[in-house]
Tab-separated table of C-alpha atoms and ligand atoms in Angstrom:
chain	number	residue	atom	x	y	z
A	1	UNK	CA	-0.043	-0.074	0.227
A	2	UNK	CA	1.085	3.588	-0.733
A	3	UNK	CA	0.156	4.782	2.703
A	4	UNK	CA	2.641	2.142	4.357
A	5	UNK	CA	5.239	3.313	2.144
A	6	UNK	CA	4.825	6.629	2.859
A	7	UNK	CA	4.964	5.840	6.512
A	8	UNK	CA	8.147	4.043	6.490
A	9	UNK	CA	9.861	6.559	4.571
A	10	UNK	CA	8.641	9.666	6.725
A	11	UNK	CA	7.643	8.316	9.943
A	12	UNK	CA	3.968	9.379	9.950
A	13	UNK	CA	0.986	8.875	7.762
A	14	UNK	CA	0.062	10.947	4.939
A	15	UNK	CA	-3.073	13.071	5.233
A	16	UNK	CA	-4.230	13.566	1.473
A	17	UNK	CA	-4.548	11.662	-1.714
A	18	UNK	CA	-4.369	12.740	-5.305
A	19	UNK	CA	-5.106	10.685	-8.271
A	20	UNK	CA	-4.587	11.945	-12.020
A	21	UNK	CA	-5.562	9.736	-14.784
A	22	UNK	CA	-3.511	9.258	-18.243
A	23	UNK	CA	-5.628	9.711	-21.726
A	24	UNK	CA	-6.247	8.446	-25.110
A	25	UNK	CA	-6.631	10.614	-27.582
A	26	UNK	CA	-9.438	9.563	-30.019
A	27	UNK	CA	-8.705	12.040	-32.612
A	28	UNK	CA	-7.170	15.448	-32.991
A	29	UNK	CA	-3.590	14.517	-32.969
A	30	UNK	CA	-0.895	17.205	-33.302
A	31	UNK	CA	-3.355	20.223	-33.132
A	32	UNK	CA	-3.823	21.334	-29.672
A	33	UNK	CA	-0.674	23.342	-30.166
A	34	UNK	CA	-2.431	25.267	-33.236
A	35	UNK	CA	-5.445	25.958	-31.247
A	36	UNK	CA	-7.644	23.546	-33.158
A	37	UNK	CA	-10.081	21.100	-31.160
A	38	UNK	CA	-9.081	17.757	-30.021
A	39	UNK	CA	-11.110	14.981	-28.812
A	40	UNK	CA	-9.547	12.799	-26.082
A	41	UNK	CA	-10.987	10.748	-23.308
A	42	UNK	CA	-9.277	10.142	-19.650
A	43	UNK	CA	-8.729	6.550	-18.982
A	44	UNK	CA	-8.416	4.146	-15.711
A	45	UNK	CA	-4.508	4.116	-15.989
A	46	UNK	CA	-3.582	7.025	-13.472
A	47	UNK	CA	-0.918	8.506	-11.141
A	48	UNK	CA	-1.827	8.182	-7.347
A	49	UNK	CA	0.033	10.327	-5.134
A	50	UNK	CA	-0.162	10.293	-1.276
A	51	UNK	CA	1.258	13.249	0.623
A	52	UNK	CA	1.413	15.168	3.863
A	53	UNK	CA	1.684	19.123	3.596
A	54	UNK	CA	5.158	20.711	4.915
A	55	UNK	CA	5.198	24.141	6.647
A	56	UNK	CA	8.474	24.846	4.421
A	57	UNK	CA	9.037	25.444	0.867
A	58	UNK	CA	10.537	21.700	0.681
A	59	UNK	CA	8.963	19.118	-1.806
A	60	UNK	CA	10.308	15.571	-1.197
A	61	UNK	CA	8.970	13.050	-3.524
A	62	UNK	CA	9.625	9.380	-3.982
A	63	UNK	CA	8.240	6.872	-6.485
A	64	UNK	CA	7.386	3.184	-5.884
A	65	UNK	CA	8.997	2.469	-8.889
A	66	UNK	CA	12.612	1.820	-8.387
A	67	UNK	CA	13.703	3.007	-11.912
A	68	UNK	CA	12.796	6.670	-10.652
A	69	UNK	CA	14.879	7.954	-7.773
A	70	UNK	CA	13.858	9.789	-4.851
A	71	UNK	CA	14.020	13.655	-5.329
A	72	UNK	CA	13.758	17.110	-3.209
A	73	UNK	CA	13.948	20.348	-4.358
A	74	UNK	CA	12.692	23.865	-2.850
A	75	UNK	CA	9.935	25.788	-4.310
A	76	UNK	CA	11.391	29.141	-5.590
A	77	UNK	CA	10.537	31.585	-8.589
A	78	UNK	CA	13.400	30.001	-10.627
A	79	UNK	CA	13.836	26.331	-10.071
A	80	UNK	CA	16.915	24.908	-11.791
A	81	UNK	CA	15.778	21.855	-13.936
A	82	UNK	CA	17.695	18.443	-13.536
A	83	UNK	CA	18.977	17.180	-16.775
A	84	UNK	CA	16.757	16.547	-19.815
A	85	UNK	CA	14.827	13.453	-19.508
A	86	UNK	CA	14.678	13.123	-15.724
A	87	UNK	CA	11.394	12.528	-14.156
A	88	UNK	CA	11.901	14.868	-11.345
A	89	UNK	CA	11.451	17.733	-13.708
A	90	UNK	CA	7.689	16.996	-14.139
A	91	UNK	CA	7.177	17.961	-10.404
A	92	UNK	CA	9.404	20.713	-10.383
A	93	UNK	CA	7.398	22.041	-13.391
A	94	UNK	CA	4.314	22.732	-11.429
A	95	UNK	CA	6.007	24.105	-8.625
A	96	UNK	CA	7.912	27.105	-10.388
A	97	UNK	CA	4.668	27.809	-12.610
A	98	UNK	CA	2.413	28.124	-9.065
A	99	UNK	CA	5.171	29.711	-7.486
A	100	UNK	CA	5.937	32.645	-10.024
A	101	UNK	CA	1.911	33.130	-10.584
A	102	UNK	CA	0.513	32.979	-6.817
A	103	UNK	CA	3.761	33.016	-4.837
A	104	UNK	CA	3.003	29.557	-3.204
A	105	UNK	CA	5.261	28.617	-0.156
A	106	UNK	CA	4.109	25.379	1.234
A	107	UNK	CA	5.884	21.947	-0.010
A	108	UNK	CA	4.917	18.520	0.798
A	109	UNK	CA	6.389	14.924	1.484
A	110	UNK	CA	5.001	12.574	-1.255
A	111	UNK	CA	4.930	9.145	-2.321
A	112	UNK	CA	3.822	8.680	-5.897
A	113	UNK	CA	2.789	5.377	-7.941
A	114	UNK	CA	1.527	4.993	-11.862
A	115	UNK	CA	0.302	2.239	-13.771
A	116	UNK	CA	0.433	4.517	-16.878
A	117	UNK	CA	2.866	2.944	-19.442
A	118	UNK	CA	5.845	5.563	-19.534
A	119	UNK	CA	6.445	7.408	-22.924
A	120	UNK	CA	3.586	5.737	-24.575
A	121	UNK	CA	1.835	8.711	-25.981
A	122	UNK	CA	-0.598	8.076	-22.888
A	123	UNK	CA	0.281	11.234	-21.182
A	124	UNK	CA	2.069	9.841	-18.213
A	125	UNK	CA	4.003	12.914	-17.933
A	126	UNK	CA	1.016	15.367	-17.688
A	127	UNK	CA	-0.597	13.184	-14.881
A	128	UNK	CA	2.559	13.517	-12.921
A	129	UNK	CA	2.405	17.339	-13.499
A	130	UNK	CA	-1.540	17.472	-12.722
A	131	UNK	CA	-1.048	15.392	-9.699
A	132	UNK	CA	1.895	17.040	-8.133
A	133	UNK	CA	-0.002	20.705	-9.274
A	134	UNK	CA	-3.012	19.468	-7.628
A	135	UNK	CA	-1.620	18.993	-4.645
A	136	UNK	CA	0.546	22.039	-4.343
A	137	UNK	CA	-2.475	24.551	-5.098
A	138	UNK	CA	-4.540	22.677	-2.754
A	139	UNK	CA	-2.280	22.836	0.154
A	140	UNK	CA	-1.453	26.541	-0.885
A	141	UNK	CA	-5.296	27.503	-1.439
A	142	UNK	CA	-5.005	28.315	-5.099
A	143	UNK	CA	-8.049	27.785	-7.139
A	144	UNK	CA	-8.361	24.077	-8.432
A	145	UNK	CA	-11.060	24.521	-10.366
A	146	UNK	CA	-10.283	22.260	-13.512
A	147	UNK	CA	-10.175	24.613	-16.248
A	148	UNK	CA	-8.324	27.154	-14.477
A	149	UNK	CA	-5.724	24.696	-13.314
A	150	UNK	CA	-5.374	23.081	-16.771
A	151	UNK	CA	-4.072	26.362	-18.281
A	152	UNK	CA	-1.632	26.836	-15.503
A	153	UNK	CA	-0.378	23.174	-15.886
A	154	UNK	CA	-0.236	23.475	-19.473
A	155	UNK	CA	2.155	26.425	-19.167
A	156	UNK	CA	4.108	24.611	-16.426
A	157	UNK	CA	4.762	21.676	-18.497
A	158	UNK	CA	6.746	23.802	-20.792
A	159	UNK	CA	9.121	23.940	-18.536
A	160	UNK	CA	10.727	20.579	-19.684
A	161	UNK	CA	11.366	21.894	-22.932
A	162	UNK	CA	8.565	20.413	-25.053
A	163	UNK	CA	5.987	23.155	-26.505
A	164	UNK	CA	3.034	21.119	-26.120
A	165	UNK	CA	-0.553	22.017	-26.685
A	166	UNK	CA	-3.092	21.935	-23.545
A	167	UNK	CA	-4.927	18.867	-24.491
A	168	UNK	CA	-3.184	16.584	-21.915
A	169	UNK	CA	-3.796	18.653	-18.828
A	170	UNK	CA	-7.164	19.640	-19.607
A	171	UNK	CA	-8.838	16.143	-20.237
A	172	UNK	CA	-6.683	14.646	-16.964
A	173	UNK	CA	-7.892	17.694	-14.849
A	174	UNK	CA	-11.587	18.055	-16.559
A	175	UNK	CA	-12.811	14.716	-17.793
A	176	UNK	CA	-15.954	13.166	-16.667
A	177	UNK	CA	-16.939	9.594	-16.216
A	178	UNK	CA	-17.895	7.628	-19.077
A	179	UNK	CA	-17.504	10.725	-21.507
A	180	UNK	CA	-14.812	11.690	-23.926
A	181	UNK	CA	-14.273	15.325	-23.984
A	182	UNK	CA	-14.103	17.789	-27.140
A	183	UNK	CA	-11.566	20.437	-26.198
A	184	UNK	CA	-11.342	23.879	-27.245
A	185	UNK	CA	-8.685	26.434	-26.822
A	186	UNK	CA	-8.572	30.186	-26.278
A	187	UNK	CA	-10.514	30.124	-24.059
A	188	UNK	CA	-10.522	26.504	-22.985
A	189	UNK	CA	-13.788	24.616	-22.943
A	190	UNK	CA	-14.629	20.924	-22.702
A	191	UNK	CA	-17.629	19.371	-24.165
A	192	UNK	CA	-18.440	16.478	-22.551
A	193	UNK	CA	-19.699	13.697	-25.079
A	194	UNK	CA	-20.904	10.218	-23.557
A	195	UNK	CA	-19.284	7.242	-24.826
A	196	UNK	CA	-21.784	4.631	-26.297
A	197	UNK	CA	-22.043	1.628	-24.049
A	198	UNK	CA	-20.907	-0.930	-26.524
A	199	UNK	CA	-18.036	1.201	-28.072
A	200	UNK	CA	-14.522	-0.316	-26.851
A	201	UNK	CA	-11.364	1.718	-27.219
A	202	UNK	CA	-8.423	-0.578	-27.375
A	203	UNK	CA	-4.918	0.655	-26.347
A	204	UNK	CA	-2.087	-1.318	-28.006
A	205	UNK	CA	1.252	-0.292	-27.350
A	206	UNK	CA	3.955	-1.019	-29.867
A	207	UNK	CA	6.800	-1.225	-27.152
A	208	UNK	CA	8.746	1.516	-28.686
A	209	UNK	CA	9.460	3.959	-26.373
A	210	UNK	CA	8.373	7.510	-27.377
A	211	UNK	CA	10.455	9.712	-24.864
A	212	UNK	CA	9.480	13.047	-25.697
A	213	UNK	CA	11.180	14.999	-22.913
A	214	UNK	CA	14.432	13.303	-24.566
A	215	UNK	CA	15.549	12.667	-28.084
A	216	UNK	CA	12.244	13.437	-29.732
A	217	UNK	CA	11.635	16.665	-28.060
A	218	UNK	CA	13.339	18.318	-31.174
A	219	UNK	CA	11.310	16.587	-34.035
A	220	UNK	CA	8.105	17.330	-31.925
A	221	UNK	CA	8.934	21.486	-31.545
A	222	UNK	CA	10.330	21.316	-35.315
A	223	UNK	CA	6.685	20.103	-36.180
A	224	UNK	CA	5.073	22.990	-34.296
A	225	UNK	CA	7.418	25.473	-35.745
A	226	UNK	CA	6.412	24.294	-39.148
A	227	UNK	CA	2.777	24.883	-38.368
A	228	UNK	CA	3.577	28.500	-37.461
A	229	UNK	CA	5.622	29.202	-40.494
A	230	UNK	CA	2.793	27.760	-42.701
A	231	UNK	CA	0.125	29.757	-41.122
A	232	UNK	CA	2.239	32.950	-41.391
A	233	UNK	CA	2.989	32.222	-45.367
A	234	UNK	CA	-0.746	31.347	-45.610
A	235	UNK	CA	-2.019	34.380	-44.043
A	236	UNK	CA	0.305	36.759	-45.959
A	237	UNK	CA	-1.104	35.318	-49.308
A	238	UNK	CA	-4.675	35.345	-48.335
A	239	UNK	CA	-3.903	39.226	-47.043
A	240	UNK	CA	-2.694	39.738	-50.635
A	241	UNK	CA	-5.824	38.290	-52.033
A	242	UNK	CA	-8.210	40.471	-49.382
A	243	UNK	CA	-9.366	37.217	-47.923
A	244	UNK	CA	-8.394	37.562	-44.609
A	245	UNK	CA	-6.776	40.756	-43.529
A	246	UNK	CA	-5.624	40.478	-39.814
A	247	UNK	CA	-2.177	40.142	-39.201
A	248	UNK	CA	-2.276	37.686	-36.075
A	249	UNK	CA	-4.971	35.171	-37.682
A	250	UNK	CA	-4.733	31.715	-36.272
A	251	UNK	CA	-5.738	28.286	-37.260
A	252	UNK	CA	-9.044	28.417	-35.806
A	253	UNK	CA	-9.842	31.873	-37.346
A	254	UNK	CA	-8.623	30.425	-40.791
A	255	UNK	CA	-10.454	27.176	-40.440
A	256	UNK	CA	-13.885	28.957	-39.633
A	257	UNK	CA	-13.477	31.465	-42.166
A	258	UNK	CA	-12.459	29.218	-45.129
A	259	UNK	CA	-13.786	25.401	-45.644
A	260	UNK	CA	-11.080	22.874	-45.286
A	261	UNK	CA	-11.463	21.885	-49.112
A	262	UNK	CA	-10.854	25.325	-50.360
A	263	UNK	CA	-7.808	26.219	-47.850
A	264	UNK	CA	-6.118	23.297	-48.943
A	265	UNK	CA	-6.303	23.904	-52.650
A	266	UNK	CA	-4.901	27.739	-51.777
A	267	UNK	CA	-2.337	25.628	-49.610
A	268	UNK	CA	-1.141	23.726	-52.794
A	269	UNK	CA	-0.496	26.891	-54.906
A	270	UNK	CA	1.057	28.448	-51.912
A	271	UNK	CA	3.095	25.970	-49.944
A	272	UNK	CA	5.787	23.523	-50.474
A	273	UNK	CA	7.153	20.163	-49.372
A	274	UNK	CA	7.100	19.598	-45.521
A	275	UNK	CA	5.314	22.885	-44.811
A	276	UNK	CA	2.417	21.992	-47.186
A	277	UNK	CA	2.131	18.740	-45.719
A	278	UNK	CA	2.078	19.779	-42.126
A	279	UNK	CA	-0.586	22.508	-42.905
A	280	UNK	CA	-2.937	20.021	-44.872
A	281	UNK	CA	-2.696	17.598	-41.595
A	282	UNK	CA	-3.806	20.195	-39.365
A	283	UNK	CA	-6.420	21.579	-41.316
A	284	UNK	CA	-8.175	18.174	-42.224
A	285	UNK	CA	-7.726	16.902	-38.608
A	286	UNK	CA	-9.682	19.868	-37.024
A	287	UNK	CA	-12.309	18.976	-39.681
A	288	UNK	CA	-12.142	15.055	-38.617
A	289	UNK	CA	-12.615	16.177	-34.986
A	290	UNK	CA	-15.789	18.295	-35.835
A	291	UNK	CA	-17.242	15.283	-37.612
A	292	UNK	CA	-16.320	12.668	-34.993
A	293	UNK	CA	-18.078	14.356	-32.517
A	294	UNK	CA	-21.073	14.051	-34.573
A	295	UNK	CA	-20.460	10.407	-35.229
A	296	UNK	CA	-20.108	9.732	-31.557
A	297	UNK	CA	-23.138	11.361	-30.633
A	298	UNK	CA	-25.059	9.695	-33.496
A	299	UNK	CA	-23.570	6.616	-32.108
A	300	UNK	CA	-22.075	5.787	-35.822
A	301	UNK	CA	-18.880	3.498	-34.921
A	302	UNK	CA	-18.185	2.659	-38.553
A	303	UNK	CA	-18.271	6.565	-39.260
A	304	UNK	CA	-16.077	7.117	-36.100
A	305	UNK	CA	-13.544	4.420	-37.159
A	306	UNK	CA	-13.395	5.646	-40.728
A	307	UNK	CA	-12.002	9.075	-39.488
A	308	UNK	CA	-9.824	7.541	-37.081
A	309	UNK	CA	-8.361	5.404	-40.043
A	310	UNK	CA	-8.219	8.736	-42.263
A	311	UNK	CA	-6.367	10.384	-39.081
A	312	UNK	CA	-3.668	7.994	-38.960
A	313	UNK	CA	-2.919	7.930	-42.793
A	314	UNK	CA	-2.670	11.681	-42.248
A	315	UNK	CA	-0.284	11.715	-39.639
A	316	UNK	CA	1.720	8.828	-41.495
A	317	UNK	CA	2.020	10.513	-44.806
A	318	UNK	CA	1.904	14.366	-43.909
A	319	UNK	CA	3.038	14.605	-40.399
A	320	UNK	CA	5.435	11.845	-40.495
A	321	UNK	CA	5.336	11.093	-36.804
A	322	UNK	CA	4.336	7.240	-37.621
A	323	UNK	CA	6.789	4.161	-37.377
A	324	UNK	CA	6.663	0.823	-39.013
A	325	UNK	CA	5.380	-0.837	-35.614
A	326	UNK	CA	2.589	1.727	-35.325
A	327	UNK	CA	1.414	1.096	-38.927
A	328	UNK	CA	1.554	-2.838	-38.220
A	329	UNK	CA	-0.679	-2.276	-34.868
A	330	UNK	CA	-2.949	-0.438	-37.013
A	331	UNK	CA	-3.087	-3.015	-39.765
A	332	UNK	CA	-3.681	-5.898	-37.535
A	333	UNK	CA	-6.410	-4.242	-35.431
A	334	UNK	CA	-7.999	-3.341	-38.487
A	335	UNK	CA	-7.668	-6.930	-39.963
A	336	UNK	CA	-9.184	-8.270	-36.680
A	337	UNK	CA	-12.153	-6.544	-37.117
A	338	UNK	CA	-11.612	-2.852	-35.653
A	339	UNK	CA	-13.710	-0.036	-37.155
A	340	UNK	CA	-10.784	2.037	-37.000
A	341	UNK	CA	-7.265	2.574	-35.764
A	342	UNK	CA	-4.541	5.256	-35.377
A	343	UNK	CA	-1.744	6.194	-33.742
A	344	UNK	CA	-2.270	8.160	-30.429
A	345	UNK	CA	-0.247	10.715	-28.572
A	346	UNK	CA	2.708	12.382	-30.046
A	347	UNK	CA	3.825	9.169	-32.276
A	348	UNK	CA	7.370	8.307	-33.006
A	349	UNK	CA	6.489	4.894	-31.053
A	350	UNK	CA	4.218	4.514	-28.115
A	351	UNK	CA	0.547	3.078	-28.456
A	352	UNK	CA	-2.029	2.900	-31.151
A	353	UNK	CA	-6.020	3.268	-30.169
A	354	UNK	CA	-8.514	0.779	-32.163
A	355	UNK	CA	-12.452	1.065	-32.046
A	356	UNK	CA	-14.475	-1.941	-31.819
A	357	UNK	CA	-18.148	-3.167	-31.066
A	358	UNK	CA	-18.355	-4.924	-27.745
A	359	UNK	CA	-19.426	-7.804	-29.629
A	360	UNK	CA	-16.388	-7.949	-31.734
A	361	UNK	CA	-13.519	-6.620	-29.356
A	362	UNK	CA	-12.327	-10.273	-28.465
A	363	UNK	CA	-11.742	-10.825	-31.911
A	364	UNK	CA	-9.694	-7.711	-32.418
A	365	UNK	CA	-7.881	-8.372	-29.341
A	366	UNK	CA	-6.987	-11.958	-30.322
A	367	UNK	CA	-5.690	-11.061	-33.650
A	368	UNK	CA	-3.755	-8.408	-32.058
A	369	UNK	CA	-2.147	-11.171	-29.481
A	370	UNK	CA	-1.648	-13.558	-32.227
A	371	UNK	CA	-0.146	-11.562	-35.132
A	372	UNK	CA	1.681	-8.768	-33.052
A	373	UNK	CA	2.184	-9.414	-29.787
A	374	UNK	CA	2.597	-13.519	-29.887
A	375	UNK	CA	5.660	-12.798	-32.106
A	376	UNK	CA	9.035	-13.087	-30.570
A	377	UNK	CA	10.388	-10.241	-28.231
A	378	UNK	CA	6.684	-8.792	-28.121
A	379	UNK	CA	5.626	-10.867	-25.161
A	380	UNK	CA	6.830	-9.282	-22.447
A	381	UNK	CA	4.125	-7.555	-20.519
A	382	UNK	CA	1.099	-8.422	-22.459
A	383	UNK	CA	-1.408	-6.774	-19.972
A	384	UNK	CA	0.437	-3.473	-19.862
A	385	UNK	CA	0.823	-3.403	-23.535
A	386	UNK	CA	-2.960	-4.275	-24.799
A	387	UNK	CA	-5.975	-3.059	-22.706
A	388	UNK	CA	-9.420	-1.751	-23.154
A	389	UNK	CA	-9.344	2.089	-21.926
A	390	UNK	CA	-12.284	2.922	-19.968
A	391	UNK	CA	-13.795	6.716	-20.011
A	392	UNK	CA	-13.050	7.861	-16.607
A	393	UNK	CA	-13.342	11.185	-14.494
A	394	UNK	CA	-10.590	13.442	-14.025
A	395	UNK	CA	-8.237	14.306	-11.446
A	396	UNK	CA	-9.098	14.637	-7.700
A	397	UNK	CA	-7.883	15.197	-4.150
A	398	UNK	CA	-9.274	13.965	-0.953
A	399	UNK	CA	-8.204	13.648	2.710
A	400	UNK	CA	-7.037	10.542	4.118
B	1	NG1	P1	1.807	13.018	-25.437
B	1	NG1	O1	3.500	13.009	-25.783
B	1	NG1	O2	1.033	11.915	-26.226
B	1	NG1	O3	1.783	13.042	-24.017
B	1	NG1	C1	1.953	15.331	-26.732
B	1	NG1	C2	1.538	16.732	-26.227
B	1	NG1	C3	0.038	17.302	-26.592
B	1	NG1	C4	-0.286	17.046	-28.199
B	1	NG1	C5	0.146	15.653	-28.602
B	1	NG1	C6	0.107	15.226	-30.046
B	1	NG1	C7	2.363	17.309	-24.271
B	1	NG1	C8	2.468	17.678	-22.590
B	1	NG1	N1	1.634	16.739	-24.818
B	1	NG1	O4	1.371	14.189	-26.207
B	1	NG1	O5	-0.414	18.548	-26.176
B	1	NG1	O6	0.325	17.926	-28.784
B	1	NG1	O7	1.673	15.166	-28.188
B	1	NG1	O8	-1.396	15.471	-30.435
B	1	NG1	O9	3.653	18.114	-24.821
């Protein structure tokens, strides 16, 4: 029990329990940082943190997973990060952000555990940021209202050096039980959509580590910069045609002013190479999100699945974030009868998500086991690598 580990470590029992779930993004990939809507759900895998507030500015935290060494640091306006890829930076990130914005002064002793696969595109990192952030906000009497805290935590996570969007923090803090949420940004809004009872989302982990705080950070940030550059060129061009005139036009402005088909035709004249491909992905993916919300509301499983398949193709060809293993998992899930499958999260490894009807999910799982996981070197941690995602409520904190 986490409480026992706490008591053994610190000599007295913890007083608070925080939980923060991971998430699986159903559709809307690599577009949150363009301010475009996304459609994830929180899942049953989560970070749990037991803690006892302190009267000073120290945070002492240990994980019950021996791979992660115990950490301690002082809450200050400027907190020096540990080396790139170090897990402790996900605890320092919310501490620094809350110190800068709200001058928080109280730390805590804590023990944390997580059953979210690490670096697999299921947002294990944001779950730590949110759990620590929620704990610090609570004990320092800062607002813990999910949407407010989500914005703060999204800024906080930039501390690790990845220029992510705000999807992960928003869904992990704001999700409702049994629901996915369409998230729109600036201002942040969550529209909760009940996942039909007979829909099953399967998560299958390729086993390829997608460590975004490490080496892949640059590849991720590069795509974000390419999207910015494509937008700049497009708005400049559109201004010369008197189509849009604002200099600070955003992706959402553009997508609501001009339909996706027309935008892409214009882009094909104006952009080249990777800028054209990144732009095309962003615009078509945003349109797929809008459509996917309608498909879920209409309980149209096949329609939703087809959009997932299109999303994967766009991420593979235009966004260039897939891998042969992810493509193989998508193909195997589809062959097994999934209505659709796609890589989920940042890509470059990690997981795919597949959609199946409850009556056919067994067949999809079996096909994945025999044709992907049953093969040599992929049999290691089956129940961790292949599971059904249950839509769960967002983070919470309570006294124990
Ligand atoms: P992952 O790597 O799956 O946790 C990242 C970003 C998201 C979003 C997705 C791609 C962070 C914390 N998360 O998620 O904002 O851009 O990639 O859709 O940077």
